[in-house]
């Protein structure tokens, strides 16, 4: 019996899970190919929701999608593991051992063979080598990071409550992640105060540091100005043109000599590919470690290896590392890879900008159309933009789950409001 064509997808983020699901439903279901998804976690979450998980205002138990369950329903295989190496000549990838927090090795180092490899390993914040950041700052690049931050946030909040002290939090990075996290943390404190038996909650002192001249630089200046005013109105201190020169266990140091004290220090600035891309051999990388690909999303050096999402860099026509771009790239490969397997050339990917949206919790929100026109804000508190942000999340759920299970997920979330606290308390 002939060996099935083996497609291995590394990374179960927005792009990776969408591609595995679509290919599983087509060439996996028909038996034309064997689809395998690899991820270091056992569950998928929508990355634009990470700031909500970090603040505790979203219950990720409901928002996680099990890779094992998704694989069984959509005709692909799942293997837990983190890629640690690649042998292009042998067409194999190496997966690092799976280790329990106690140090017990659950699975030893393994190798997987492929005929086509798709790398969708995402990105992480870029500390630019700033002294002390890696050792003293928290990141929210994935669900583990977000949950870890939330554990620290709740512990420090309890300490501040018990000692009648304020809690100082500093966030570096005025992009969408940092800006939305600042608002969400303020919202979390407001929700938590509903469960304090009438006692006054501690003061939350949040400072948002942005190295550039304005926050939300990817949005029009009018949105940046309005967002900064909204944050300042709820008590967030925004400092622009604030270049961080170092960090320690007490706070941040700025280039001008100013010191920003902070019990919790979050780094949400910059974007770079995971460090493992530099272990893949002689591959062409961007300055931030992204894998350089042709417009077809194939590596410059290898027709059988594709990269998409935040870890990919199209040198001829760069695309911003956003969930929107990653999703479109997954759809492109899902549409054309079955024919490519049969010998047809892979067509070039074309990005179609559909605008962007940012939501500051329940306080306000703004969006932009492709032409630059802004909507949201105003006396309606940006309800249109906040609804669009929610609809994008629901669209992702429906794509992964299908119509019926997507509707059931919405119903469960709605019913959950009447059962669980509106913010994570334990």
Short mmCIF file of N, CA and C in Angstrom, two decimals, residues 68 95 101 105 148 153 191 197 228 255 321 353 402 404 426:
data_model
loop_
_atom_site.label_atom_id
_atom_site.label_comp_id
_atom_site.label_asym_id
_atom_site.label_seq_id
_atom_site.Cartn_x
_atom_site.Cartn_y
_atom_site.Cartn_z
N UNK A 68 -7.19 17.67 20.58
CA UNK A 68 -7.55 16.27 20.41
C UNK A 68 -8.98 16.12 19.93
N UNK A 95 11.00 17.02 17.79
CA UNK A 95 10.16 17.58 18.84
C UNK A 95 10.86 17.41 20.17
N UNK A 101 5.80 19.80 35.05
CA UNK A 101 6.43 20.82 35.91
C UNK A 101 7.32 20.21 36.99
N UNK A 105 9.72 13.31 32.69
CA UNK A 105 9.62 13.29 31.23
C UNK A 105 8.45 12.40 30.83
N UNK A 148 -0.36 32.70 33.87
CA UNK A 148 0.67 33.00 34.86
C UNK A 148 0.59 34.43 35.35
N UNK A 153 -1.29 38.58 39.30
CA UNK A 153 -2.15 39.75 39.47
C UNK A 153 -3.11 39.57 40.64
N UNK A 191 -14.78 44.92 38.52
CA UNK A 191 -15.64 43.74 38.69
C UNK A 191 -15.35 43.04 40.01
N UNK A 197 -17.63 42.55 49.72
CA UNK A 197 -18.50 42.75 50.88
C UNK A 197 -18.53 44.21 51.33
N UNK A 228 -5.98 57.48 24.19
CA UNK A 228 -5.18 57.97 25.32
C UNK A 228 -6.07 58.75 26.29
N UNK A 255 15.32 55.97 29.55
CA UNK A 255 16.57 56.50 28.99
C UNK A 255 16.89 57.88 29.54
N UNK A 321 2.09 41.49 11.02
CA UNK A 321 1.82 40.26 11.78
C UNK A 321 0.53 40.37 12.58
N UNK A 353 -6.63 43.76 2.95
CA UNK A 353 -6.83 44.46 4.22
C UNK A 353 -8.31 44.74 4.46
N UNK A 402 -17.71 24.97 13.34
CA UNK A 402 -18.85 24.71 12.48
C UNK A 402 -20.06 25.44 13.05
N UNK A 404 -23.27 24.57 14.04
CA UNK A 404 -24.02 24.10 15.21
C UNK A 404 -23.22 24.24 16.48
N UNK A 426 -10.49 32.86 41.60
CA UNK A 426 -9.75 31.75 42.22
C UNK A 426 -8.87 31.03 41.21
#
